[in-house]
Amino acid sequence: EVQLQASGGGLVQPGGSLRLSCAASGLTFESYNMMWIRQAPGKGPEWVSSISGGGGRTYYADSVKGRFTISRDNAKKLVYMQMDSLKPEDTAVYYCATERDRWSVTYDYRGRGTLVTVSS
């Protein structure tokens, strides 16, 4: 059974930082491009960032470019997202997923999310 479990969310003030982690099991982790997606209250899912299976290529949505950094540790089957200079509009539930197509936000597997709230 494939499991993806995101963690690391919480309440942070504008301008603050958080580091999200996603633990994977039940799949050949390095074979999958991984992505983070988010869903704000009342809105549809939004692609945030992707990383290739080997970790050598990374991609970011314009809304987070320069503020978020995605990385992965294939030995530990973990994917991370360092989020800096957080803004209220970053408030959402964040999910990690195995990427099928980032533009249509489709995936083969998606785990439970972690809530990020940016507020003063």
CSV table of C-alpha atoms in Angstrom, one decimal:
chain,number,residue,atom,x,y,z
A,1,GLU,CA,0.0,0.0,0.0
A,2,VAL,CA,1.4,3.4,-1.0
A,3,GLN,CA,1.4,6.0,1.8
A,4,LEU,CA,2.4,9.6,1.7
A,5,GLN,CA,2.3,11.5,4.9
A,6,ALA,CA,2.9,15.2,5.1
A,7,SER,CA,3.9,17.0,8.3
A,8,GLY,CA,5.4,20.2,9.5
A,9,GLY,CA,2.5,22.6,9.1
A,10,GLY,CA,1.4,25.1,11.7
A,11,LEU,CA,0.7,28.7,12.5
A,12,VAL,CA,3.3,31.2,11.5
A,13,GLN,CA,3.5,35.0,11.2
A,14,PRO,CA,3.9,36.7,7.9
A,15,GLY,CA,7.6,36.7,6.9
A,16,GLY,CA,8.2,33.5,8.9
A,17,SER,CA,9.4,30.1,7.8
A,18,LEU,CA,8.3,26.5,7.9
A,19,ARG,CA,9.7,23.2,6.7
A,20,LEU,CA,7.3,20.6,5.4
A,21,SER,CA,8.3,17.0,5.2
A,22,CYS,CA,6.6,14.1,3.4
A,23,ALA,CA,7.4,10.5,4.2
A,24,ALA,CA,6.7,7.9,1.5
A,25,SER,CA,6.3,4.1,1.8
A,26,GLY,CA,5.1,1.3,-0.4
A,27,LEU,CA,6.6,2.6,-3.7
A,28,THR,CA,9.9,2.8,-5.5
A,29,PHE,CA,10.4,6.3,-4.4
A,30,GLU,CA,13.2,7.3,-6.7
A,31,SER,CA,11.2,6.4,-9.7
A,32,TYR,CA,8.7,9.1,-9.1
A,33,ASN,CA,8.8,12.8,-9.7
A,34,MET,CA,7.3,14.3,-6.6
A,35,MET,CA,5.2,17.5,-6.2
A,36,TRP,CA,3.7,19.6,-3.5
A,37,ILE,CA,0.2,21.0,-4.1
A,38,ARG,CA,-1.9,23.1,-1.9
A,39,GLN,CA,-5.6,23.9,-1.5
A,40,ALA,CA,-6.8,27.1,0.2
A,41,PRO,CA,-10.2,27.3,1.8
A,42,GLY,CA,-12.9,27.6,-0.9
A,43,LYS,CA,-10.4,27.2,-3.8
A,44,GLY,CA,-9.3,24.4,-6.1
A,45,PRO,CA,-5.9,22.6,-5.8
A,46,GLU,CA,-2.9,24.5,-6.9
A,47,TRP,CA,0.4,23.1,-8.0
A,48,VAL,CA,3.3,24.6,-5.9
A,49,SER,CA,6.6,22.8,-6.8
A,50,SER,CA,8.0,19.6,-8.3
A,51,ILE,CA,11.3,17.7,-8.1
A,52,SER,CA,12.6,15.0,-10.4
A,53,GLY,CA,13.2,11.4,-9.2
A,54,GLY,CA,16.9,12.0,-8.8
A,55,GLY,CA,16.5,15.4,-7.3
A,56,GLY,CA,18.4,17.2,-10.0
A,57,ARG,CA,15.6,19.2,-11.5
A,58,THR,CA,13.2,21.4,-9.6
A,59,TYR,CA,10.3,23.5,-10.7
A,60,TYR,CA,8.2,26.2,-8.9
A,61,ALA,CA,5.0,28.1,-9.4
A,62,ASP,CA,5.6,31.8,-10.0
A,63,SER,CA,3.7,32.5,-6.7
A,64,VAL,CA,6.4,30.8,-4.6
A,65,LYS,CA,9.5,31.1,-6.8
A,66,GLY,CA,12.4,32.5,-4.7
A,67,ARG,CA,10.7,31.8,-1.4
A,68,PHE,CA,10.1,28.0,-1.4
A,69,THR,CA,12.8,25.3,-1.9
A,70,ILE,CA,11.9,21.7,-2.7
A,71,SER,CA,14.4,18.8,-2.0
A,72,ARG,CA,14.4,15.1,-1.4
A,73,ASP,CA,16.3,12.3,0.3
A,74,ASN,CA,15.8,9.1,-1.7
A,75,ALA,CA,17.6,7.0,0.9
A,76,LYS,CA,15.1,8.0,3.5
A,77,LYS,CA,12.1,8.3,1.1
A,78,LEU,CA,11.5,11.9,2.1
A,79,VAL,CA,10.6,15.0,0.2
A,80,TYR,CA,10.9,18.4,1.8
A,81,MET,CA,9.7,21.9,1.2
A,82,GLN,CA,11.4,24.8,2.9
A,83,MET,CA,9.0,27.8,2.9
A,84,ASP,CA,10.5,31.2,3.7
A,85,SER,CA,9.0,34.7,3.6
A,86,LEU,CA,5.6,33.3,4.1
A,87,LYS,CA,2.6,35.4,3.1
A,88,PRO,CA,-1.1,35.2,4.2
A,89,GLU,CA,-2.0,34.0,0.8
A,90,ASP,CA,0.2,30.9,1.4
A,91,THR,CA,-2.4,29.7,3.9
A,92,ALA,CA,-3.6,26.3,2.7
A,93,VAL,CA,-3.5,22.6,3.3
A,94,TYR,CA,-0.3,21.3,1.7
A,95,TYR,CA,-0.1,17.8,0.2
A,96,CYS,CA,2.7,15.8,-1.3
A,97,ALA,CA,1.9,13.7,-4.3
A,98,THR,CA,3.5,11.6,-7.0
A,99,GLU,CA,3.4,13.8,-10.1
A,100,ARG,CA,1.5,12.8,-13.2
A,101,ASP,CA,1.0,16.3,-14.6
A,102,ARG,CA,1.7,19.5,-12.7
A,103,TRP,CA,-0.4,21.8,-14.9
A,104,SER,CA,-3.6,19.8,-14.5
A,105,VAL,CA,-2.6,18.9,-10.9
A,106,THR,CA,-3.0,15.2,-11.5
A,107,TYR,CA,-1.2,12.5,-9.6
A,108,ASP,CA,-1.2,8.8,-9.0
A,109,TYR,CA,-0.9,9.0,-5.2
A,110,ARG,CA,-1.5,11.8,-2.7
A,111,GLY,CA,-1.3,11.7,1.0
A,112,ARG,CA,-3.0,13.4,3.8
A,113,GLY,CA,-2.1,17.1,4.0
A,114,THR,CA,-0.7,19.4,6.6
A,115,LEU,CA,-2.3,22.8,7.3
A,116,VAL,CA,-0.2,25.9,7.0
A,117,THR,CA,-1.7,29.1,8.4
A,118,VAL,CA,0.1,32.4,7.9
A,119,SER,CA,-1.4,35.1,10.1
A,120,SER,CA,-0.5,37.7,12.6
